[in-house]
PDB file of C-alpha atoms (C1' of nucleotides) in Angstrom:
ATOM      1  CA  MET A   1       0.080  -0.089   0.363  1.00  0.00           C
ATOM      2  CA  PRO A   2       1.932   2.911  -1.262  1.00  0.00           C
ATOM      3  CA  GLU A   3       2.318   5.644   1.692  1.00  0.00           C
ATOM      4  CA  LEU A   4       5.343   7.865   2.309  1.00  0.00           C
ATOM      5  CA  SER A   5       7.696   5.141   2.327  1.00  0.00           C
ATOM      6  CA  ASP A   6       7.156   3.647  -0.789  1.00  0.00           C
ATOM      7  CA  VAL A   7       6.609   6.384  -2.565  1.00  0.00           C
ATOM      8  CA  GLU A   8       9.962   7.210  -1.687  1.00  0.00           C
ATOM      9  CA  GLY A   9      11.526   4.252  -2.957  1.00  0.00           C
ATOM     10  CA  PHE A  10       9.439   4.924  -6.314  1.00  0.00           C
ATOM     11  CA  LYS A  11      11.395   8.292  -6.611  1.00  0.00           C
ATOM     12  CA  ARG A  12      14.658   6.697  -6.002  1.00  0.00           C
ATOM     13  CA  TYR A  13      14.226   3.714  -8.490  1.00  0.00           C
ATOM     14  CA  ALA A  14      13.090   6.548 -11.217  1.00  0.00           C
ATOM     15  CA  ASN A  15      15.949   8.721 -10.384  1.00  0.00           C
ATOM     16  CA  ARG A  16      18.273   6.033 -10.708  1.00  0.00           C
ATOM     17  CA  HIS A  17      16.839   4.434 -13.940  1.00  0.00           C
ATOM     18  CA  VAL A  18      15.112   7.170 -16.139  1.00  0.00           C
ATOM     19  CA  ARG A  19      16.200  10.762 -14.958  1.00  0.00           C
ATOM     20  CA  GLY A  20      17.589  12.173 -18.360  1.00  0.00           C
ATOM     21  CA  ALA A  21      15.511  10.033 -20.589  1.00  0.00           C
ATOM     22  CA  ARG A  22      13.973  11.212 -23.721  1.00  0.00           C
ATOM     23  CA  VAL A  23      10.299  10.153 -24.104  1.00  0.00           C
ATOM     24  CA  GLU A  24       9.966   8.786 -27.606  1.00  0.00           C
ATOM     25  CA  SER A  25       6.393   7.109 -27.059  1.00  0.00           C
ATOM     26  CA  VAL A  26       3.356   7.271 -24.499  1.00  0.00           C
ATOM     27  CA  HIS A  27       1.228   4.375 -24.820  1.00  0.00           C
ATOM     28  CA  VAL A  28      -2.125   4.529 -22.256  1.00  0.00           C
ATOM     29  CA  SER A  29      -4.046   0.794 -22.093  1.00  0.00           C
ATOM     30  CA  ASP A  30      -6.608   2.168 -19.844  1.00  0.00           C
ATOM     31  CA  GLU A  31      -8.099   5.809 -19.784  1.00  0.00           C
ATOM     32  CA  GLN A  32      -9.663   5.440 -16.196  1.00  0.00           C
ATOM     33  CA  VAL A  33      -6.389   6.225 -14.638  1.00  0.00           C
ATOM     34  CA  LEU A  34      -5.741   9.912 -16.242  1.00  0.00           C
ATOM     35  CA  GLU A  35      -6.948  12.920 -14.595  1.00  0.00           C
ATOM     36  CA  GLY A  36      -7.721  16.116 -16.760  1.00  0.00           C
ATOM     37  CA  THR A  37      -5.806  14.387 -19.904  1.00  0.00           C
ATOM     38  CA  THR A  38      -6.298  12.329 -22.567  1.00  0.00           C
ATOM     39  CA  PRO A  39      -3.882   9.804 -23.982  1.00  0.00           C
ATOM     40  CA  GLN A  40      -3.594  11.918 -26.758  1.00  0.00           C
ATOM     41  CA  GLY A  41      -3.185  14.840 -24.936  1.00  0.00           C
ATOM     42  CA  LEU A  42      -0.543  13.037 -22.430  1.00  0.00           C
ATOM     43  CA  GLY A  43       1.256  11.787 -25.542  1.00  0.00           C
ATOM     44  CA  ARG A  44       1.449  15.431 -27.127  1.00  0.00           C
ATOM     45  CA  ALA A  45       2.850  17.063 -24.066  1.00  0.00           C
ATOM     46  CA  LEU A  46       5.413  14.609 -23.607  1.00  0.00           C
ATOM     47  CA  HIS A  47       7.021  13.517 -26.757  1.00  0.00           C
ATOM     48  CA  GLY A  48      10.137  14.416 -27.125  1.00  0.00           C
ATOM     49  CA  ARG A  49      10.214  16.046 -23.866  1.00  0.00           C
ATOM     50  CA  THR A  50      13.601  14.574 -21.026  1.00  0.00           C
ATOM     51  CA  LEU A  51      12.910  13.210 -17.829  1.00  0.00           C
ATOM     52  CA  LEU A  52      14.173  15.775 -15.125  1.00  0.00           C
ATOM     53  CA  ASP A  53      14.317  14.924 -11.131  1.00  0.00           C
ATOM     54  CA  HIS A  54      11.746  13.188  -9.726  1.00  0.00           C
ATOM     55  CA  ARG A  55      10.237  13.970  -6.516  1.00  0.00           C
ATOM     56  CA  ARG A  56       7.953  13.471  -3.840  1.00  0.00           C
ATOM     57  CA  ARG A  57       5.151  15.471  -2.310  1.00  0.00           C
ATOM     58  CA  GLY A  58       2.716  13.205   0.606  1.00  0.00           C
ATOM     59  CA  LYS A  59       2.054  10.305  -1.670  1.00  0.00           C
ATOM     60  CA  TRP A  60       2.667  11.701  -4.857  1.00  0.00           C
ATOM     61  CA  LEU A  61       5.170  11.433  -6.921  1.00  0.00           C
ATOM     62  CA  LEU A  62       6.317  14.223  -9.008  1.00  0.00           C
ATOM     63  CA  GLY A  63       8.414  13.808 -12.485  1.00  0.00           C
ATOM     64  CA  ALA A  64       9.533  16.859 -13.558  1.00  0.00           C
ATOM     65  CA  THR A  65      10.768  17.195 -17.336  1.00  0.00           C
ATOM     66  CA  ASP A  66      11.924  20.014 -19.472  1.00  0.00           C
ATOM     67  CA  GLY A  67       8.100  20.660 -20.343  1.00  0.00           C
ATOM     68  CA  PRO A  68       4.884  19.911 -18.337  1.00  0.00           C
ATOM     69  CA  THR A  69       5.500  17.799 -14.885  1.00  0.00           C
ATOM     70  CA  VAL A  70       3.610  14.025 -14.761  1.00  0.00           C
ATOM     71  CA  LEU A  71       1.882  13.296 -11.376  1.00  0.00           C
ATOM     72  CA  PHE A  72       1.933   9.860 -10.050  1.00  0.00           C
ATOM     73  CA  ASN A  73      -0.416   8.790  -7.264  1.00  0.00           C
ATOM     74  CA  PHE A  74      -0.449   4.676  -6.246  1.00  0.00           C
ATOM     75  CA  GLY A  75      -3.729   4.207  -4.710  1.00  0.00           C
ATOM     76  CA  MET A  76      -3.437   1.012  -3.167  1.00  0.00           C
ATOM     77  CA  THR A  77      -1.792  -1.229  -5.364  1.00  0.00           C
ATOM     78  CA  GLY A  78       0.200   0.924  -8.007  1.00  0.00           C
ATOM     79  CA  TYR A  79       3.923   0.454  -9.288  1.00  0.00           C
ATOM     80  CA  LEU A  80       6.623   1.556 -11.704  1.00  0.00           C
ATOM     81  CA  ARG A  81       8.402  -0.773 -13.070  1.00  0.00           C
ATOM     82  CA  PHE A  82      11.322   0.036 -15.844  1.00  0.00           C
ATOM     83  CA  SER A  83      13.144  -2.117 -18.245  1.00  0.00           C
ATOM     84  CA  SER A  84      15.599  -1.466 -20.556  1.00  0.00           C
ATOM     85  CA  ARG A  85      14.526  -4.049 -22.880  1.00  0.00           C
ATOM     86  CA  PRO A  86      11.349  -4.838 -24.324  1.00  0.00           C
ATOM     87  CA  ASP A  87       9.549  -6.825 -21.591  1.00  0.00           C
ATOM     88  CA  GLN A  88       6.402  -8.747 -20.764  1.00  0.00           C
ATOM     89  CA  GLN A  89       3.568  -6.262 -20.759  1.00  0.00           C
ATOM     90  CA  GLU A  90       1.699  -7.245 -16.926  1.00  0.00           C
ATOM     91  CA  GLU A  91      -2.160  -7.508 -16.870  1.00  0.00           C
ATOM     92  CA  HIS A  92      -2.318  -4.561 -15.095  1.00  0.00           C
ATOM     93  CA  ASP A  93      -0.037  -2.012 -16.710  1.00  0.00           C
ATOM     94  CA  ARG A  94      -2.011   1.318 -17.305  1.00  0.00           C
ATOM     95  CA  VAL A  95       0.593   3.435 -18.917  1.00  0.00           C
ATOM     96  CA  ARG A  96       3.783   3.000 -20.975  1.00  0.00           C
ATOM     97  CA  PHE A  97       6.145   5.630 -21.834  1.00  0.00           C
ATOM     98  CA  GLY A  98       8.304   4.322 -24.187  1.00  0.00           C
ATOM     99  CA  LEU A  99      12.227   6.262 -23.739  1.00  0.00           C
ATOM    100  CA  ASP A 100      15.219   6.166 -25.497  1.00  0.00           C
ATOM    101  CA  ARG A 101      16.812   3.982 -22.828  1.00  0.00           C
ATOM    102  CA  GLY A 102      13.910   1.454 -22.360  1.00  0.00           C
ATOM    103  CA  HIS A 103      10.691   2.338 -21.124  1.00  0.00           C
ATOM    104  CA  LEU A 104       8.992   3.156 -17.629  1.00  0.00           C
ATOM    105  CA  THR A 105       5.385   1.140 -16.829  1.00  0.00           C
ATOM    106  CA  TYR A 106       2.832   2.558 -14.491  1.00  0.00           C
ATOM    107  CA  GLY A 107       0.551   0.364 -13.415  1.00  0.00           C
ATOM    108  CA  SER A 108      -1.924  -0.309 -10.703  1.00  0.00           C
ATOM    109  CA  GLN A 109      -4.045  -3.474  -9.830  1.00  0.00           C
ATOM    110  CA  ARG A 110      -7.210  -1.426  -8.850  1.00  0.00           C
ATOM    111  CA  LYS A 111      -7.765   1.488 -10.872  1.00  0.00           C
ATOM    112  CA  LEU A 112      -7.162   3.860  -7.531  1.00  0.00           C
ATOM    113  CA  GLY A 113      -4.271   5.589  -8.698  1.00  0.00           C
ATOM    114  CA  ARG A 114      -3.824   8.542 -11.257  1.00  0.00           C
ATOM    115  CA  VAL A 115      -1.703   9.633 -13.440  1.00  0.00           C
ATOM    116  CA  ALA A 116      -1.926  13.638 -14.034  1.00  0.00           C
ATOM    117  CA  LEU A 117      -0.179  16.490 -16.182  1.00  0.00           C
ATOM    118  CA  VAL A 118       1.047  19.937 -14.889  1.00  0.00           C
ATOM    119  CA  THR A 119       1.648  22.239 -17.141  1.00  0.00           C
ATOM    120  CA  GLN A 120       4.530  24.837 -15.849  1.00  0.00           C
ATOM    121  CA  GLY A 121       3.251  27.389 -13.946  1.00  0.00           C
ATOM    122  CA  SER A 122       0.581  26.253 -12.290  1.00  0.00           C
ATOM    123  CA  ALA A 123       0.028  24.368  -9.277  1.00  0.00           C
ATOM    124  CA  ILE A 124       0.272  20.888  -8.303  1.00  0.00           C
ATOM    125  CA  GLU A 125      -1.946  21.597  -5.366  1.00  0.00           C
ATOM    126  CA  GLU A 126      -4.840  21.661  -8.671  1.00  0.00           C
ATOM    127  CA  VAL A 127      -4.337  17.848  -8.592  1.00  0.00           C
ATOM    128  CA  THR A 128      -3.240  16.852  -5.411  1.00  0.00           C
ATOM    129  CA  GLY A 129      -5.695  18.874  -3.423  1.00  0.00           C
ATOM    130  CA  ASP A 130      -4.462  20.804   0.087  1.00  0.00           C
ATOM    131  CA  LEU A 131      -1.515  18.952   1.466  1.00  0.00           C
ATOM    132  CA  GLY A 132      -0.312  19.739   4.769  1.00  0.00           C
ATOM    133  CA  PRO A 133       3.496  19.513   5.396  1.00  0.00           C
ATOM    134  CA  ASP A 134       5.520  16.336   4.834  1.00  0.00           C
ATOM    135  CA  ALA A 135       5.659  14.047   7.489  1.00  0.00           C
ATOM    136  CA  ASP A 136       9.038  13.249   7.498  1.00  0.00           C
ATOM    137  CA  GLU A 137       9.402  17.629   7.812  1.00  0.00           C
ATOM    138  CA  VAL A 138       7.699  18.238  10.689  1.00  0.00           C
ATOM    139  CA  GLY A 139       9.249  19.542  13.834  1.00  0.00           C
ATOM    140  CA  VAL A 140       7.779  18.648  17.296  1.00  0.00           C
ATOM    141  CA  GLN A 141       6.343  22.213  17.433  1.00  0.00           C
ATOM    142  CA  GLU A 142       5.219  22.755  14.463  1.00  0.00           C
ATOM    143  CA  LEU A 143       3.444  18.788  15.085  1.00  0.00           C
ATOM    144  CA  ALA A 144       2.031  20.511  18.616  1.00  0.00           C
ATOM    145  CA  GLU A 145       0.503  23.327  16.439  1.00  0.00           C
ATOM    146  CA  LEU A 146      -0.951  20.987  14.045  1.00  0.00           C
ATOM    147  CA  LEU A 147      -2.796  18.709  16.560  1.00  0.00           C
ATOM    148  CA  ARG A 148      -3.448  21.492  19.087  1.00  0.00           C
ATOM    149  CA  ASP A 149      -6.664  22.518  17.734  1.00  0.00           C
ATOM    150  CA  ARG A 150      -8.241  19.052  15.904  1.00  0.00           C
ATOM    151  CA  ARG A 151     -11.376  17.911  17.755  1.00  0.00           C
ATOM    152  CA  GLY A 152     -10.952  14.060  15.687  1.00  0.00           C
ATOM    153  CA  HIS A 153      -8.850  11.120  16.562  1.00  0.00           C
ATOM    154  CA  LEU A 154      -5.085  10.710  16.365  1.00  0.00           C
ATOM    155  CA  LYS A 155      -5.333   8.252  13.971  1.00  0.00           C
ATOM    156  CA  SER A 156      -7.748   9.617  11.492  1.00  0.00           C
ATOM    157  CA  THR A 157      -5.928  13.550  11.708  1.00  0.00           C
ATOM    158  CA  LEU A 158      -2.402  11.879  10.766  1.00  0.00           C
ATOM    159  CA  MET A 159      -4.060  10.167   7.999  1.00  0.00           C
ATOM    160  CA  ASN A 160      -5.152  13.263   7.034  1.00  0.00           C
ATOM    161  CA  GLN A 161      -3.461  14.763   3.893  1.00  0.00           C
ATOM    162  CA  SER A 162      -4.380  18.231   4.726  1.00  0.00           C
ATOM    163  CA  ALA A 163      -3.064  18.052   8.333  1.00  0.00           C
ATOM    164  CA  ILE A 164       0.031  15.952   7.382  1.00  0.00           C
ATOM    165  CA  ALA A 165       0.770  14.526   3.931  1.00  0.00           C
ATOM    166  CA  GLY A 166       2.453  11.307   3.545  1.00  0.00           C
ATOM    167  CA  LEU A 167       0.720   9.074   6.057  1.00  0.00           C
ATOM    168  CA  GLY A 168      -1.587   5.880   5.286  1.00  0.00           C
ATOM    169  CA  ASN A 169      -2.909   2.901   7.313  1.00  0.00           C
ATOM    170  CA  GLU A 170       0.291   1.212   8.135  1.00  0.00           C
ATOM    171  CA  LEU A 171       2.511   4.030   8.763  1.00  0.00           C
ATOM    172  CA  SER A 172       0.099   5.693  11.152  1.00  0.00           C
ATOM    173  CA  ASP A 173      -0.490   2.217  13.282  1.00  0.00           C
ATOM    174  CA  GLU A 174       3.194   1.900  13.551  1.00  0.00           C
ATOM    175  CA  ILE A 175       3.739   5.225  14.778  1.00  0.00           C
ATOM    176  CA  LEU A 176       1.125   5.042  17.362  1.00  0.00           C
ATOM    177  CA  TRP A 177       2.227   1.753  18.446  1.00  0.00           C
ATOM    178  CA  ARG A 178       6.014   2.893  18.871  1.00  0.00           C
ATOM    179  CA  ALA A 179       4.470   5.844  20.427  1.00  0.00           C
ATOM    180  CA  ARG A 180       2.782   3.885  22.813  1.00  0.00           C
ATOM    181  CA  LEU A 181      -0.360   6.269  21.973  1.00  0.00           C
ATOM    182  CA  HIS A 182      -4.187   4.870  21.242  1.00  0.00           C
ATOM    183  CA  PRO A 183      -5.470   5.771  17.831  1.00  0.00           C
ATOM    184  CA  ASP A 184      -8.783   7.031  19.283  1.00  0.00           C
ATOM    185  CA  ARG A 185      -7.584   9.217  21.476  1.00  0.00           C
ATOM    186  CA  ARG A 186      -8.421  12.920  20.831  1.00  0.00           C
ATOM    187  CA  ALA A 187      -5.862  14.595  18.326  1.00  0.00           C
ATOM    188  CA  GLY A 188      -5.672  18.138  20.294  1.00  0.00           C
ATOM    189  CA  ASP A 189      -5.202  16.401  23.995  1.00  0.00           C
ATOM    190  CA  LEU A 190      -1.809  15.138  24.235  1.00  0.00           C
ATOM    191  CA  SER A 191       0.394  16.411  26.759  1.00  0.00           C
ATOM    192  CA  ASP A 192       3.951  17.683  25.806  1.00  0.00           C
ATOM    193  CA  GLU A 193       5.471  14.388  26.817  1.00  0.00           C
ATOM    194  CA  GLU A 194       3.035  12.440  24.359  1.00  0.00           C
ATOM    195  CA  LEU A 195       3.808  14.877  21.840  1.00  0.00           C
ATOM    196  CA  HIS A 196       7.280  14.540  22.359  1.00  0.00           C
ATOM    197  CA  ASP A 197       6.827  10.613  22.255  1.00  0.00           C
ATOM    198  CA  LEU A 198       4.543  10.813  18.789  1.00  0.00           C
ATOM    199  CA  HIS A 199       7.165  13.220  17.341  1.00  0.00           C
ATOM    200  CA  GLY A 200      10.039  10.865  18.214  1.00  0.00           C
ATOM    201  CA  ALA A 201       8.197   7.537  17.018  1.00  0.00           C
ATOM    202  CA  MET A 202       7.205   9.449  13.844  1.00  0.00           C
ATOM    203  CA  SER A 203      10.666  10.520  13.255  1.00  0.00           C
ATOM    204  CA  GLU A 204      12.226   7.245  13.768  1.00  0.00           C
ATOM    205  CA  VAL A 205       9.729   5.166  11.717  1.00  0.00           C
ATOM    206  CA  LEU A 206       9.861   7.448   9.048  1.00  0.00           C
ATOM    207  CA  ALA A 207      13.775   7.488   8.474  1.00  0.00           C
ATOM    208  CA  GLU A 208      14.090   4.102   8.644  1.00  0.00           C
ATOM    209  CA  SER A 209      11.324   3.181   6.274  1.00  0.00           C
ATOM    210  CA  LYS A 210      12.401   5.509   3.623  1.00  0.00           C
ATOM    211  CA  ARG A 211      15.598   3.734   3.632  1.00  0.00           C
ATOM    212  CA  HIS A 212      13.753   0.752   2.885  1.00  0.00           C
ATOM    213  CA  GLY A 213      11.400   2.046   0.388  1.00  0.00           C
ATOM    214  CA  ARG A 214       8.671   0.459   2.934  1.00  0.00           C
ATOM    215  CA  ILE A 215       7.721  -0.683   6.417  1.00  0.00           C
ATOM    216  CA  PRO A 216      10.264  -2.984   7.475  1.00  0.00           C
ATOM    217  CA  GLU A 217       8.928  -6.076   8.918  1.00  0.00           C
ATOM    218  CA  GLY A 218      12.116  -6.924  11.413  1.00  0.00           C
ATOM    219  CA  PRO A 219      11.655  -7.504  15.300  1.00  0.00           C
ATOM    220  CA  GLY A 220      10.821  -4.355  16.764  1.00  0.00           C
ATOM    221  CA  TRP A 221       8.097  -3.319  13.985  1.00  0.00           C
ATOM    222  CA  LEU A 222       4.247  -4.116  14.743  1.00  0.00           C
ATOM    223  CA  GLU A 223       4.110  -4.689  10.675  1.00  0.00           C
ATOM    224  CA  SER A 224       5.993  -7.859  11.468  1.00  0.00           C
ATOM    225  CA  VAL A 225       2.446  -9.055  13.018  1.00  0.00           C
ATOM    226  CA  ARG A 226      -0.013  -7.640  10.656  1.00  0.00           C
ATOM    227  CA  GLY A 227      -2.055 -10.111   8.853  1.00  0.00           C
ATOM    228  CA  GLU A 228      -1.430 -12.845  11.769  1.00  0.00           C
ATOM    229  CA  SER A 229      -4.005 -14.735  12.931  1.00  0.00           C
ATOM    230  CA  ASP A 230      -2.882 -14.258  16.705  1.00  0.00           C
ATOM    231  CA  PRO A 231      -0.812 -11.215  16.556  1.00  0.00           C
ATOM    232  CA  ARG A 232       1.306 -10.434  19.656  1.00  0.00           C
ATOM    233  CA  CYS A 233       2.826  -7.085  20.390  1.00  0.00           C
ATOM    234  CA  PRO A 234       6.400  -7.309  19.365  1.00  0.00           C
ATOM    235  CA  ARG A 235       7.534  -5.448  22.603  1.00  0.00           C
ATOM    236  CA  CYS A 236       5.550  -6.823  25.260  1.00  0.00           C
ATOM    237  CA  GLY A 237       3.741  -9.934  23.576  1.00  0.00           C
ATOM    238  CA  ALA A 238       0.417  -9.209  24.963  1.00  0.00           C
ATOM    239  CA  PRO A 239      -2.440  -9.642  22.309  1.00  0.00           C
ATOM    240  CA  VAL A 240      -2.889  -7.162  19.502  1.00  0.00           C
ATOM    241  CA  ASP A 241      -6.253  -5.948  19.266  1.00  0.00           C
ATOM    242  CA  VAL A 242      -7.537  -5.206  15.716  1.00  0.00           C
ATOM    243  CA  ILE A 243     -10.182  -2.777  16.058  1.00  0.00           C
ATOM    244  CA  THR A 244     -11.641  -0.182  13.630  1.00  0.00           C
ATOM    245  CA  SER A 245     -10.613   3.369  13.800  1.00  0.00           C
ATOM    246  CA  ALA A 246     -11.230   6.165  11.468  1.00  0.00           C
ATOM    247  CA  GLY A 247     -13.055   3.557   9.285  1.00  0.00           C
ATOM    248  CA  ARG A 248      -9.796   1.328   8.993  1.00  0.00           C
ATOM    249  CA  THR A 249      -8.371  -1.513  10.209  1.00  0.00           C
ATOM    250  CA  ALA A 250      -6.150  -0.565  13.349  1.00  0.00           C
ATOM    251  CA  TYR A 251      -3.697  -2.604  15.158  1.00  0.00           C
ATOM    252  CA  VAL A 252      -3.230  -2.039  18.623  1.00  0.00           C
ATOM    253  CA  CYS A 253      -1.336  -3.576  21.336  1.00  0.00           C
ATOM    254  CA  SER A 254      -3.858  -4.308  24.383  1.00  0.00           C
ATOM    255  CA  LYS A 255      -1.532  -3.739  27.288  1.00  0.00           C
ATOM    256  CA  GLU A 256       0.475  -0.260  25.982  1.00  0.00           C
ATOM    257  CA  GLN A 257      -1.713   2.044  23.842  1.00  0.00           C
ATOM    258  CA  ARG A 258      -4.224   3.520  25.987  1.00  0.00           C
TER     259      ARG A 258
ATOM    260  C1'  DC B   1     -20.347 -15.367  -2.952  1.00  0.00           C
ATOM    261  C1'  DG B   2     -20.301 -12.656   0.295  1.00  0.00           C
ATOM    262  C1'  DT B   3     -16.747 -10.232   2.964  1.00  0.00           C
ATOM    263  C1'  DG B   4     -12.557  -7.821   3.763  1.00  0.00           C
ATOM    264  C1'  DT B   5      -9.146  -4.766   2.077  1.00  0.00           C
ATOM    265  C1'  DT B   6      -7.182   0.818   1.623  1.00  0.00           C
ATOM    266  C1'  DG B   7      -6.472   6.019  -0.587  1.00  0.00           C
ATOM    267  C1'  DT B   8      -9.084   9.309  -1.718  1.00  0.00           C
ATOM    268  C1'  DT B   9     -13.330  11.723  -2.824  1.00  0.00           C
ATOM    269  C1'  DC B  10     -17.392  13.899  -1.683  1.00  0.00           C
ATOM    270  C1'  DA B  11     -22.136  14.142   0.663  1.00  0.00           C
ATOM    271  C1'  DG B  12     -23.618  15.099   4.528  1.00  0.00           C
ATOM    272  C1'  DT B  13     -22.982  16.688   9.704  1.00  0.00           C
ATOM    273  C1'  DT B  14     -21.009  18.725  13.706  1.00  0.00           C
TER     274       DT B  14
ATOM    275  C1'  DT C   1     -16.810  28.380   7.918  1.00  0.00           C
ATOM    276  C1'  DA C   2     -13.956  24.692   8.817  1.00  0.00           C
ATOM    277  C1'  DA C   3     -13.347  20.387  10.690  1.00  0.00           C
ATOM    278  C1'  DC C   4     -15.371  15.844  10.758  1.00  0.00           C
ATOM    279  C1'  DT C   5     -17.010  11.553   9.758  1.00  0.00           C
ATOM    280  C1'  DG C   6     -18.134   7.597   6.893  1.00  0.00           C
ATOM    281  C1'  DA C   7     -19.573   5.728   2.478  1.00  0.00           C
ATOM    282  C1'  DA C   8     -18.475   4.790  -2.062  1.00  0.00           C
ATOM    283  C1'  DC C   9     -15.330   3.334  -5.412  1.00  0.00           C
ATOM    284  C1'  DA C  10     -11.832   0.087  -7.579  1.00  0.00           C
ATOM    285  C1'  DA C  11     -10.962  -5.152  -8.356  1.00  0.00           C
ATOM    286  C1'  DC C  12      -9.503  -9.175  -6.308  1.00  0.00           C
ATOM    287  C1'  DA C  13      -8.182 -12.993  -2.422  1.00  0.00           C
ATOM    288  C1'  DC C  14     -10.350 -15.536   0.383  1.00  0.00           C
TER     289       DC C  14
END
DNA sequence: CGTGTTGTTCAGTT
DNA sequence: TAACTGAACAACAC
């Protein structure tokens, strides 16, 4: 499930393989993933362009070119694949960029992801919607201000892209577990110490997850028990409750997260 | 064959 | 008016 850390991985992948490449063709096999453009429009806008730096904003990947910027959103199941030689077309490939050095393919099983174009000079937020500061760049003071006046639950606030950008279901679970905070705590009710813990947990989880390009599953990670039939807290061994919070499945240590 | 799954949007509510 | 909640959506595994 692409969240901040996964998109960070896509960013490095794109910069490693396609930075500096020239676009020779664009083939769209499913128009549904295009937003605000058409297969013809996308092709015309990108043909002959050079791909420049890819960067990340929240869960969005922004591919700069010497023309328009290409925006990728990965939804739940999106992926990016580069191949220097002709390769097998996969069932869920949706957009294929033919390059002078191979091709870059965007795909997604469920078509919740999107590909959009932003022309030079217009704002990316017209496509992405309002985004709060990136979660990996938020300082403890900024986090405190961000949460102070919020009436909603912690988990829903952390996943609210217009409050903080980049966190999804799994990262928010991981962060709250590490901070020993219950997802249904009111966001605006945290003590200074809890805010400090939350910020520390967020920084650690994101730094490590970004390095891996996904949430690690090793010891010390809640992720390692996700999906198990009888999940136990990797820290204390107590049962992990699987509850619904913010309309999502949340994994919560029954002992440590209050 | 119904249920569960999650990122985003949107309708509806506080 | 802004913040908030929950349902809908997509497609597939189970």
